[in-house]
Short mmCIF file of C-alpha atoms and ligand atoms in Angstrom, two decimals:
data_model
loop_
_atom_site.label_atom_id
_atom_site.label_comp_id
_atom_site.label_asym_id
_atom_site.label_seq_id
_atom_site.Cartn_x
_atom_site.Cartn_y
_atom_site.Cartn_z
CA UNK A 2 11.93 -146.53 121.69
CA UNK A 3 9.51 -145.25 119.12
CA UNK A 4 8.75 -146.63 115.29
CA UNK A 5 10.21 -144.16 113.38
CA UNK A 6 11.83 -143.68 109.56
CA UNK A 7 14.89 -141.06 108.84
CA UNK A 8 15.26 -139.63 105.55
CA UNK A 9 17.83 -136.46 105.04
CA UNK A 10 18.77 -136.18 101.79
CA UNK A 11 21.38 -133.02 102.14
CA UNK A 12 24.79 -132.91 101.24
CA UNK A 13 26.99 -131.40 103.63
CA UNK A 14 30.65 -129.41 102.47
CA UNK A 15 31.86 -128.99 105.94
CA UNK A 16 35.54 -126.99 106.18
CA UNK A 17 37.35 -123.92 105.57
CA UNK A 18 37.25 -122.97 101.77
CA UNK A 19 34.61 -125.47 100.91
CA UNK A 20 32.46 -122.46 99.36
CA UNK A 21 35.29 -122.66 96.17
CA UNK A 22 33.20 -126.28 95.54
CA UNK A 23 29.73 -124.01 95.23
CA UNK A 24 30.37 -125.25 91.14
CA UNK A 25 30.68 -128.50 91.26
CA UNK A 26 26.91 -128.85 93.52
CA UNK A 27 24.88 -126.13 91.34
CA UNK A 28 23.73 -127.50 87.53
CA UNK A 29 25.77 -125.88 84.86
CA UNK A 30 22.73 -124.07 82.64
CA UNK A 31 21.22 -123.30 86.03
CA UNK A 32 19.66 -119.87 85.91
CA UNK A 33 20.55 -118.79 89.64
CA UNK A 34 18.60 -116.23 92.39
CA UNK A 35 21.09 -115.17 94.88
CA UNK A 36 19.25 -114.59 98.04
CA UNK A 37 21.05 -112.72 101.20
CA UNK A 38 20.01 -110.73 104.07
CA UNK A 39 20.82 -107.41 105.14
CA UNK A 40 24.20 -107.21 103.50
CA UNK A 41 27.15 -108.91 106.37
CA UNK A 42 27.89 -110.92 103.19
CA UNK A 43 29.35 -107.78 101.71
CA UNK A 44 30.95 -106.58 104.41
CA UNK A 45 32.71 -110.37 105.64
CA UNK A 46 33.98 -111.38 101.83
CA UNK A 47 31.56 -114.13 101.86
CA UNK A 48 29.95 -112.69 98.92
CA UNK A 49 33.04 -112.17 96.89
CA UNK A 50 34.12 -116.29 97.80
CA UNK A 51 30.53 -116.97 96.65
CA UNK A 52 30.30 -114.88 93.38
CA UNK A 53 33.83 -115.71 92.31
CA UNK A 54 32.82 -119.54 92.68
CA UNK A 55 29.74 -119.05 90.42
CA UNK A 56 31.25 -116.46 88.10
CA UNK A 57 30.30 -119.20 84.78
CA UNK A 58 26.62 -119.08 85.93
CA UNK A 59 23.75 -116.95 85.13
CA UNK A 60 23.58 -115.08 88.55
CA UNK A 61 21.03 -112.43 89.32
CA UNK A 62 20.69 -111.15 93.11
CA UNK A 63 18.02 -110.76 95.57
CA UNK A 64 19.25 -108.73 98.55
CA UNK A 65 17.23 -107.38 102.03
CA UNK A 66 15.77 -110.43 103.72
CA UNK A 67 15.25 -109.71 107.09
CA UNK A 68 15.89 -111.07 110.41
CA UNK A 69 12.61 -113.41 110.47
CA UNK A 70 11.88 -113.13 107.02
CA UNK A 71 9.48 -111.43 105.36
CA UNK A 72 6.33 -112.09 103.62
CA UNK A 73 5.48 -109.37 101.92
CA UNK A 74 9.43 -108.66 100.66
CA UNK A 75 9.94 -112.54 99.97
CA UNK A 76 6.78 -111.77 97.93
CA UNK A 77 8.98 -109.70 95.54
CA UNK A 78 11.70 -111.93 95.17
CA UNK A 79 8.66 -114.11 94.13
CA UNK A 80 7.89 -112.00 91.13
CA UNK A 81 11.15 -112.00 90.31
CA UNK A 82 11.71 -116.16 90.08
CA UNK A 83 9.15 -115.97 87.76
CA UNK A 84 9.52 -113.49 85.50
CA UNK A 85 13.16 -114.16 85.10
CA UNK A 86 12.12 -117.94 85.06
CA UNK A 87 15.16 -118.88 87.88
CA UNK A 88 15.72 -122.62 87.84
CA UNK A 89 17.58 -122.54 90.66
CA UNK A 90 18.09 -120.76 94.14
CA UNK A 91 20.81 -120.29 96.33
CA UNK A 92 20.42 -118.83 100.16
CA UNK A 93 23.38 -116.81 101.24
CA UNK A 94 22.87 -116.65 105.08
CA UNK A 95 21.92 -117.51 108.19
CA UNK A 96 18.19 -119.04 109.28
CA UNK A 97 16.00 -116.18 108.33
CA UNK A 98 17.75 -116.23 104.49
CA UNK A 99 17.77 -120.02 104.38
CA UNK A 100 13.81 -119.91 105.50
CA UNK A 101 12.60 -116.97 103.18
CA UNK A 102 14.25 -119.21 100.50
CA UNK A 103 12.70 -122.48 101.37
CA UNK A 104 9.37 -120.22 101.09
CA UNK A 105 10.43 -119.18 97.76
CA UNK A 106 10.99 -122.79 96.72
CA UNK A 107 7.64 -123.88 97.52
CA UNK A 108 5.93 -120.88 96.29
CA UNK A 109 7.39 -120.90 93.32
CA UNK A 110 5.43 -124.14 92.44
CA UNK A 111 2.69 -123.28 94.32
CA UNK A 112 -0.43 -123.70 92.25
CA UNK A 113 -3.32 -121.41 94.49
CA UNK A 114 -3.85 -117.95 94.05
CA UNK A 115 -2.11 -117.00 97.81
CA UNK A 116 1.17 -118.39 98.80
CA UNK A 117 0.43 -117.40 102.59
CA UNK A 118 -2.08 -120.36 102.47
CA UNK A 119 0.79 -122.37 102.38
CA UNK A 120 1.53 -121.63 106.36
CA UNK A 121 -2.02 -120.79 107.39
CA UNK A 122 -3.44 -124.19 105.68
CA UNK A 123 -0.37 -125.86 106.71
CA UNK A 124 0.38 -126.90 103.12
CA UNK A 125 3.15 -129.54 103.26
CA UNK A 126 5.42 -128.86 100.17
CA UNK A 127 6.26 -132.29 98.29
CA UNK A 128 8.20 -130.85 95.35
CA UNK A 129 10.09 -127.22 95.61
CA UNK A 130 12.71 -125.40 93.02
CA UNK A 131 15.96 -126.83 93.17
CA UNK A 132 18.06 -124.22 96.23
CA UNK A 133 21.23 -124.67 97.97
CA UNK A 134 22.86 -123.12 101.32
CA UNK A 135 25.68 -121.11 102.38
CA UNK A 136 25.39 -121.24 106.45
CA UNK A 137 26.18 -117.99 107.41
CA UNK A 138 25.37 -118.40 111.15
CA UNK A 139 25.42 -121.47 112.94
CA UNK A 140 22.30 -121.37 115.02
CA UNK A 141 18.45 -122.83 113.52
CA UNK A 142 19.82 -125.88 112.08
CA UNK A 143 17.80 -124.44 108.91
CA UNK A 144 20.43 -125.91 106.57
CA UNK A 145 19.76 -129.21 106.99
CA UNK A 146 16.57 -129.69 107.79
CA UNK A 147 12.78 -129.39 105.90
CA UNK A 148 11.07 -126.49 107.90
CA UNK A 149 10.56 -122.63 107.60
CA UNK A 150 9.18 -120.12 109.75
CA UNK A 151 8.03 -117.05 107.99
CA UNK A 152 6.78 -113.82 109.46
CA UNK A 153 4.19 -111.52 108.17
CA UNK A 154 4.36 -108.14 109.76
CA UNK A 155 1.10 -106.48 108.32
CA UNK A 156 -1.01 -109.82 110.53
CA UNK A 157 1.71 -109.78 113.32
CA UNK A 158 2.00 -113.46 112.61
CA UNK A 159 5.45 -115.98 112.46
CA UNK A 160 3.88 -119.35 111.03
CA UNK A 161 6.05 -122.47 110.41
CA UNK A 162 5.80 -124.18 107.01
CA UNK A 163 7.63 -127.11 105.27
CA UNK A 164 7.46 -130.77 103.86
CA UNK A 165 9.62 -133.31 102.23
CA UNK A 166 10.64 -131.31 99.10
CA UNK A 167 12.00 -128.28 101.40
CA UNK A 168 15.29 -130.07 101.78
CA UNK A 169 18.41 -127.90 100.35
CA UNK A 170 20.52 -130.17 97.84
CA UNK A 171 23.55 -129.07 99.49
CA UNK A 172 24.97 -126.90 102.66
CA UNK A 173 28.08 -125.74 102.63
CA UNK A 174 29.44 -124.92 106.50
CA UNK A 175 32.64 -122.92 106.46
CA UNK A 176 33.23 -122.50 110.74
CA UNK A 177 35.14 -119.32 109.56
CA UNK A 178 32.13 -117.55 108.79
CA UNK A 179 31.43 -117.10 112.62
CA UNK A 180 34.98 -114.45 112.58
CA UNK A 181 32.43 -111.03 111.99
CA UNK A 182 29.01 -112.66 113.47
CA UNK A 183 28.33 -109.72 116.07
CA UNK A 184 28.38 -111.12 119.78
CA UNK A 185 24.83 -110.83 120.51
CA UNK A 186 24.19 -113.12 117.69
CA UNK A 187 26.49 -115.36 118.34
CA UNK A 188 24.82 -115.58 122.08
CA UNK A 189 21.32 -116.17 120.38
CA UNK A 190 22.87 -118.88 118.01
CA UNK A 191 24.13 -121.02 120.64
CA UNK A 192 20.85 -120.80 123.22
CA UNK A 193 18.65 -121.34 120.33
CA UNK A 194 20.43 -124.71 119.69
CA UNK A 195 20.79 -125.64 123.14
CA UNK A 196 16.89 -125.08 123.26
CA UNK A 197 16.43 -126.96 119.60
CA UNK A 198 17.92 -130.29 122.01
CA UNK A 199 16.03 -129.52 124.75
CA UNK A 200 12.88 -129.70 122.73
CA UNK A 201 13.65 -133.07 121.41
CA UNK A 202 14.83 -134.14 125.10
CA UNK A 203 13.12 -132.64 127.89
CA UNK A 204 10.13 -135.19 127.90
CA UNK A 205 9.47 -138.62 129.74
CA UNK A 206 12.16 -141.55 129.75
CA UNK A 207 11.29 -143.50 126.50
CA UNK A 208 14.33 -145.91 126.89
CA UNK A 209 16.29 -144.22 123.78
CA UNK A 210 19.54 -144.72 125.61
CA UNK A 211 21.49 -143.57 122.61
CA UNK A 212 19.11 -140.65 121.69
CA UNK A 213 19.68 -139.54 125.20
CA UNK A 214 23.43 -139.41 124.67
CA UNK A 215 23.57 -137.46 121.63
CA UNK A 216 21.30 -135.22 122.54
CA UNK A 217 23.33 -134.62 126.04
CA UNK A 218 26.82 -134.78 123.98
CA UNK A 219 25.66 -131.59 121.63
CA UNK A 220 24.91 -129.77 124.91
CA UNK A 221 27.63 -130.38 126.56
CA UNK A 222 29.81 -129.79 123.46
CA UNK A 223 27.47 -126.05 123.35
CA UNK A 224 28.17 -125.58 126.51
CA UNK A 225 32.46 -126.07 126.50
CA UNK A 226 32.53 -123.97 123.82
CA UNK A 227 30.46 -121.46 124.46
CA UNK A 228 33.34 -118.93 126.18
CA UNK A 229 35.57 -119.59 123.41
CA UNK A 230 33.56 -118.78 120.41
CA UNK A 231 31.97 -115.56 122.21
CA UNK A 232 35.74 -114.61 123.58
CA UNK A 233 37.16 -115.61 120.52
CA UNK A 234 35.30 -116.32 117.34
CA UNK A 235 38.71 -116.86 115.39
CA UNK A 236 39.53 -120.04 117.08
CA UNK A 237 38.85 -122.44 114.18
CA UNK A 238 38.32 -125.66 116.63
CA UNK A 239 35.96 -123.73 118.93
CA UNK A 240 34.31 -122.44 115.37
CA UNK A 241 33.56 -126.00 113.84
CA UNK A 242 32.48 -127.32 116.79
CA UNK A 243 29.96 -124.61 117.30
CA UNK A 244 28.82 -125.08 114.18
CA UNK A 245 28.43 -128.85 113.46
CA UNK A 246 26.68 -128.48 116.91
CA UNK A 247 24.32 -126.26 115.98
CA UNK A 248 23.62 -128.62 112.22
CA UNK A 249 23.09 -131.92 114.41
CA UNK A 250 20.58 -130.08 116.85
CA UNK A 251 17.79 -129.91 114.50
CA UNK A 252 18.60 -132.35 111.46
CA UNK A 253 16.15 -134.95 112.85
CA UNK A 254 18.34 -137.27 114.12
CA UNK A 255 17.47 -136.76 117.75
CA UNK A 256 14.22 -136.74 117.69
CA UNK A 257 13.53 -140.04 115.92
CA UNK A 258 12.24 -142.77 118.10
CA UNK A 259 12.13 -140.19 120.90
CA UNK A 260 8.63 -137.90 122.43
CA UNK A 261 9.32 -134.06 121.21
CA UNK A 262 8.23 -131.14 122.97
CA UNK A 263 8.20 -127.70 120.71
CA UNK A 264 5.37 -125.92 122.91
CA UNK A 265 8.27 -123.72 123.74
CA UNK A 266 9.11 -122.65 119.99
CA UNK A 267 5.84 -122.10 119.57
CA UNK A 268 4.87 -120.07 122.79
CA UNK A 269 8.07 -118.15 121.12
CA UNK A 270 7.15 -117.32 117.96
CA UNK A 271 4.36 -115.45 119.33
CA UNK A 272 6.97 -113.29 121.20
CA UNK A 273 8.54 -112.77 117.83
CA UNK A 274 5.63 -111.83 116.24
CA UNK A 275 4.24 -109.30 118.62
CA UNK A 276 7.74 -107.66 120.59
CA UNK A 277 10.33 -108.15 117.35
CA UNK A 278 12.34 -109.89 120.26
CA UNK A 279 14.96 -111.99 118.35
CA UNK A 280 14.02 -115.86 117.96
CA UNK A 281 16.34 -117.07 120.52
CA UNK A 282 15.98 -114.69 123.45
CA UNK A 283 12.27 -115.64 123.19
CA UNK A 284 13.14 -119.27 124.13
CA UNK A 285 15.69 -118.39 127.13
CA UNK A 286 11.77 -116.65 128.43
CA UNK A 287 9.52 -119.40 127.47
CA UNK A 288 11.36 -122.61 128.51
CA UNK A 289 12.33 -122.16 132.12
CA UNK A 290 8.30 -121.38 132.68
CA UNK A 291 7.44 -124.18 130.41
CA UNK A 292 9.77 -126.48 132.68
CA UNK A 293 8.22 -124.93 136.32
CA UNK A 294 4.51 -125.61 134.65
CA UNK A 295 5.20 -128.99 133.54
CA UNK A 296 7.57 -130.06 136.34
CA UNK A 297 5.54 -133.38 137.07
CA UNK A 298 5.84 -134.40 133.70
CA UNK A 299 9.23 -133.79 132.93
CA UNK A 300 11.26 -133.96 136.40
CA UNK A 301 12.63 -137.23 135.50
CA UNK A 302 14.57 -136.16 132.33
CA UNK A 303 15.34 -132.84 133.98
CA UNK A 304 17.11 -135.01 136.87
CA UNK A 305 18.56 -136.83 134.22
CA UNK A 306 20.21 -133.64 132.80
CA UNK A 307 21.07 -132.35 135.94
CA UNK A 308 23.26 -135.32 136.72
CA UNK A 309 24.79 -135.84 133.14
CA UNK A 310 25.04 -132.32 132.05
CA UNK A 311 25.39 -130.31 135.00
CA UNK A 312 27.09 -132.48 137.77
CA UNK A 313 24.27 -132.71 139.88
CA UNK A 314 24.65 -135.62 141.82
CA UNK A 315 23.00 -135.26 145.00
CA UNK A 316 19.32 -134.78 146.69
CA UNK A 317 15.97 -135.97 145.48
CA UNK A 318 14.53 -136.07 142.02
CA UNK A 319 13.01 -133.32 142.26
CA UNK A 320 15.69 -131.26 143.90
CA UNK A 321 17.57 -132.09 141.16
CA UNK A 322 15.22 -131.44 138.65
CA UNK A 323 14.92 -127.84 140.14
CA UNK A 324 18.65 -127.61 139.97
CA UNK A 325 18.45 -128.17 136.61
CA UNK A 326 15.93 -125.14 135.60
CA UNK A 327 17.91 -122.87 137.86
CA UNK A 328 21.31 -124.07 135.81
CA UNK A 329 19.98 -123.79 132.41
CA UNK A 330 18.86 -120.19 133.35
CA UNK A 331 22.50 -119.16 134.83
CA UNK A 332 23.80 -120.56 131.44
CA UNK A 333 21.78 -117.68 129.63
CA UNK A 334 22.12 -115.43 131.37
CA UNK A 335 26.20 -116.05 131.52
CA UNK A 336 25.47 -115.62 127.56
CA UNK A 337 23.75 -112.07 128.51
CA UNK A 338 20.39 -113.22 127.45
CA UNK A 339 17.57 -112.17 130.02
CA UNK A 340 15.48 -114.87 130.71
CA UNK A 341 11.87 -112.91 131.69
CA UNK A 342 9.54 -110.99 129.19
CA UNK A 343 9.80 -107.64 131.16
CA UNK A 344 13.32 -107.70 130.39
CA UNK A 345 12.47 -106.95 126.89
CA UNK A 346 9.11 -104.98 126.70
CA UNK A 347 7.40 -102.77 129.35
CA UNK A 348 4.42 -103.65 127.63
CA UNK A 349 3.75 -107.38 128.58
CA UNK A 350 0.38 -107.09 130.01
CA UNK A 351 -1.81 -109.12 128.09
CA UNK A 352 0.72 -111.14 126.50
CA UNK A 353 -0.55 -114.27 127.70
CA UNK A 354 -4.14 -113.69 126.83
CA UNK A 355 -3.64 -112.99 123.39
CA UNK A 356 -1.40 -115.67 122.93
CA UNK A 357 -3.84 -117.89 124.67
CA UNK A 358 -6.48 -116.66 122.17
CA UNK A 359 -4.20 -117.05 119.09
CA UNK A 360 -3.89 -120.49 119.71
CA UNK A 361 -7.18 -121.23 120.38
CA UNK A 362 -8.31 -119.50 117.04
CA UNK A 363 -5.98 -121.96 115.31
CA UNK A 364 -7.30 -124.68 117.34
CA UNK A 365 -3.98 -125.34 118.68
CA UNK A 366 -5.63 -127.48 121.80
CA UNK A 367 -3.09 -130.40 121.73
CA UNK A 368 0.44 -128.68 122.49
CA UNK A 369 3.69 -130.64 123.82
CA UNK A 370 4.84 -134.39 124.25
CA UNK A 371 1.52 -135.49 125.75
CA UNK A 372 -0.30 -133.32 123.13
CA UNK A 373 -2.50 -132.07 126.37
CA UNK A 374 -1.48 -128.80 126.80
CA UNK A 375 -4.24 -126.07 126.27
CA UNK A 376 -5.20 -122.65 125.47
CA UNK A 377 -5.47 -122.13 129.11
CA UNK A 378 -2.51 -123.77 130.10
CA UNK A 379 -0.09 -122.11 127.61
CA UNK A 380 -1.78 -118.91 129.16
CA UNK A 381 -0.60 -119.87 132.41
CA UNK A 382 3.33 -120.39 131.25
CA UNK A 383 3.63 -116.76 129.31
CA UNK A 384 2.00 -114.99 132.61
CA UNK A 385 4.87 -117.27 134.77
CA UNK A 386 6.84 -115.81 132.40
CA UNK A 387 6.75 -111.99 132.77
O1 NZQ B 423 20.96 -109.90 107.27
P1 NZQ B 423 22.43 -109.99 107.39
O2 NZQ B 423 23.14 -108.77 106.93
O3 NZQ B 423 22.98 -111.24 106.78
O4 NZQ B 423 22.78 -110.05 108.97
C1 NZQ B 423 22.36 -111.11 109.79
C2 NZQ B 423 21.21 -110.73 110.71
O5 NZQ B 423 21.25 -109.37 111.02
C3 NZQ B 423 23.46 -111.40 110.77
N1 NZQ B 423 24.48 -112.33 110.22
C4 NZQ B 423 24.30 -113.55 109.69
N2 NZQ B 423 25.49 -114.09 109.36
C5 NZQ B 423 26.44 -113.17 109.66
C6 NZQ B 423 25.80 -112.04 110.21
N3 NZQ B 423 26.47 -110.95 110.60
C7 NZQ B 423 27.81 -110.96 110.45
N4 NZQ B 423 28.49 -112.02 109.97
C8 NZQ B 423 27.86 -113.14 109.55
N5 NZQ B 423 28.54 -114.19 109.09
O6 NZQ B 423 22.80 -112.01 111.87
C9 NZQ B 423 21.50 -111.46 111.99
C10 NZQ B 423 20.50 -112.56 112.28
O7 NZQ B 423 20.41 -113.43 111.17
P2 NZQ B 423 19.20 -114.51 111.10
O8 NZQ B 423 19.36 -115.28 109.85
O9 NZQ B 423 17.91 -113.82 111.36
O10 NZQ B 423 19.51 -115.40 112.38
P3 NZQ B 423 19.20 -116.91 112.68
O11 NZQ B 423 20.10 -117.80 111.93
O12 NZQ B 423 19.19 -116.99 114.14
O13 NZQ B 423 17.73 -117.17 112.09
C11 NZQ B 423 16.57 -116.82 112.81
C12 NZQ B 423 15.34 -117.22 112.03
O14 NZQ B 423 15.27 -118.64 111.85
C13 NZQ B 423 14.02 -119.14 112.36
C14 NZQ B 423 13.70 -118.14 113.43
O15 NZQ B 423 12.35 -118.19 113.80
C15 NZQ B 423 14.08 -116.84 112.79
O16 NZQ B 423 13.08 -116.39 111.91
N6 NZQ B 423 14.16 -120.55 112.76
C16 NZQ B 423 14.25 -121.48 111.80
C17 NZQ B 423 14.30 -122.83 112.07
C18 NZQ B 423 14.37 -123.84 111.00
N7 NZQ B 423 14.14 -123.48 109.76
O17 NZQ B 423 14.61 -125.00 111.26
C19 NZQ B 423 14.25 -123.33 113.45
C20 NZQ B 423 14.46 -122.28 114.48
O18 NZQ B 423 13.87 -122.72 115.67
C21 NZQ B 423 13.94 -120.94 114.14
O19 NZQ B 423 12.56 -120.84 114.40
ZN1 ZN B 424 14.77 -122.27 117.38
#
């Protein structure tokens, strides 16, 4: 196992009717920015819970984040934290909400003329405003962890950004939130979770036994309730479980002491960027080509989750390991997400290339556990990918 320190700071008010306790987390003369997406909060009665819990605070509103927020709308909400001088925001929503506002909170402190620098220069924030979370949607983990992704549509660009100060003070995860999450996102919420552990798993052996097991238990734990919350998002114990699941996949705690992956997020984000396709659908096309192009690196821990998570006990290594690529993509596509980019866009020539050129611009040379994989190689994996 790998030296490694763990740090999360985030308080976490788990449980039906935990947003009544928004008061008791949020400072009494706070001066609050209410930040939500497209409006579901409005529709759901989320809002309501959360406005009649603040109703002794200064609240003003800042509505219309999109799916993979933003820049140049976040911008406004920018203006806004200033001129009203807010002390304190809270994000209303699912990842794309939480992110824009973890933007805002490093922005808003942000001392150079353009706040984009921030994810172009890769400007780790060490002090942000004060901002708290209402989870929404259990999929990115966003809620308790440091990072943001942030799209700008005008540079067809989806950059990741974050840093030690980009920690909410508090999450609150109410599983009964999931009861008017459409099915489709639902679907994308549990494969981009599944993918978050496969990330921090699908490397070499590294002898983190215990790593190993947590990371296998929230798959395993995605994948038994996976019917039940699509089928039936009212089922409370199928609703928590989904959730927490989706919270422990990227809060750091399996990936210390462990090799991480991410080439597949970021081959992703470049689908984002150019197609619109949504954030998890882009990893169900990615990471079965990632696994076929990297198979001598990563067939033993692909065995491994053949055997533990899929039952696949007999044949070689390597028939197993081939198993498990073929299960993980029947488990997407059971979810009715298409694993191949020409399921999405007729448009995919030249995908690769540009992506391949992107990253080479950025000087991303250096990509997955071995840091080794190029330009040319990540190329190779979007083309396998078509
Ligand atoms: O905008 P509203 O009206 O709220 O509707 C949203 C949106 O249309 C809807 N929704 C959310 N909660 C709902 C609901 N509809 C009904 N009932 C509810 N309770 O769902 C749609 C998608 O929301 P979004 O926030 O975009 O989804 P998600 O949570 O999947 O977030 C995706 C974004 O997070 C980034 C992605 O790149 C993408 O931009 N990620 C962030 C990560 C992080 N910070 O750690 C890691 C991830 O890998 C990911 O990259
Ligand atoms: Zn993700």
């Amino acid at each position: 196992m790998n030296n490694f320190e763990y740090q999360n700071p985030i308080k976490i008010l788990f449980g039906e009717n935990q947003i009544e306790n928004l008061s008791k987390e949020i400072p009494k003369d706070a001066k609050v920015l209410l930040l939500y997406g497209g409006g579901s909060i409005k529709q759901n009665g989320i809002y309501e819970q959360v406005t009649t819990a603040l109703k002794e605070y200064k609240v003003i509103e800042f509505g219309g984040i999109p799916a993979n927020p933003e820049y140049a709308i976040l911008i406004n909400a920018l203006k806004m934290i200033k001129e009203l001088e807010i002390t304190y925001l809270l994000a209303v929503g699912g990842g794309s909400v939480i992110d824009g506002t973890k933007f805002l909170s490093a922005a808003a402190l942000y001392k150079g003329d353009t706040p984009w620098d921030i994810l172009t220069n890769n400007i780790r924030t060490t002090k942000g405003l004060p901002f708290g979370t209402v989870l929404t949607l259990p999929a990115t983990g966003s809620e308790m962890n440091s990072g943001a992704v942030i799209t700008r549509d005008e540079t067809k660009e989806k950059l990741a950004m974050g840093g030690p100060g980009l920690f909410p003070q508090f999450s609150i995860l109410d599983p009964t939130v999931i009861q008017s999450i459409p099915k489709r996102q639902l679907a994308n919420g549990i494969t981009d979770a599944f993918t978050h552990v496969l990330e921090q798993y699908m490397t070499y052996p590294i002898g983190a036994l215990l790593q190993d097991r947590i990371a296998e238990s929230i798959l395993q734990t995605l994948i038994e309730v996976a019917p039940k919350v699509i089928n039936d998002p009212k089922d409370y114990k199928a609703a928590a479980n989904f959730m927490w699941s989706c919270t422990m996949a990227l809060n750091g705690l399996i990936q210390k002491g462990v090799p991480t992956d991410w080439a597949v997020h970021a081959m992703g984000h470049e689908l984002t960027a150019l197609f619109g396709i949504d954030h998890a659908r882009t990893l169900a096309v990615i990471a079965p080509s990632h696994y076929r192009y990297n198979f001598n690196a990563k067939k033993e821990k692909l065995a491994q989750y053949a055997e533990r998570i899929w039952n696949v006990t007999e044949g070689t290594t390597e028939e197993k390991a081939n198993a498990a690529i073929e299960k993980t993509e029947m488990f997407f596509h059971a979810l009715d997400i298409h694993t191949k980019l020409s399921d999405y866009t007729a448009n995919y020539e030249g995908t690769a290339q540009e992506i391949s050129r992107r990253f080479t611009e950025r000087g991303w040379n250096g990509l997955g556990e071995h840091k080794k994989l190029t330009p040319n190689d990540v190329e190779k994996i979007v083309t396998l990918a078509y």
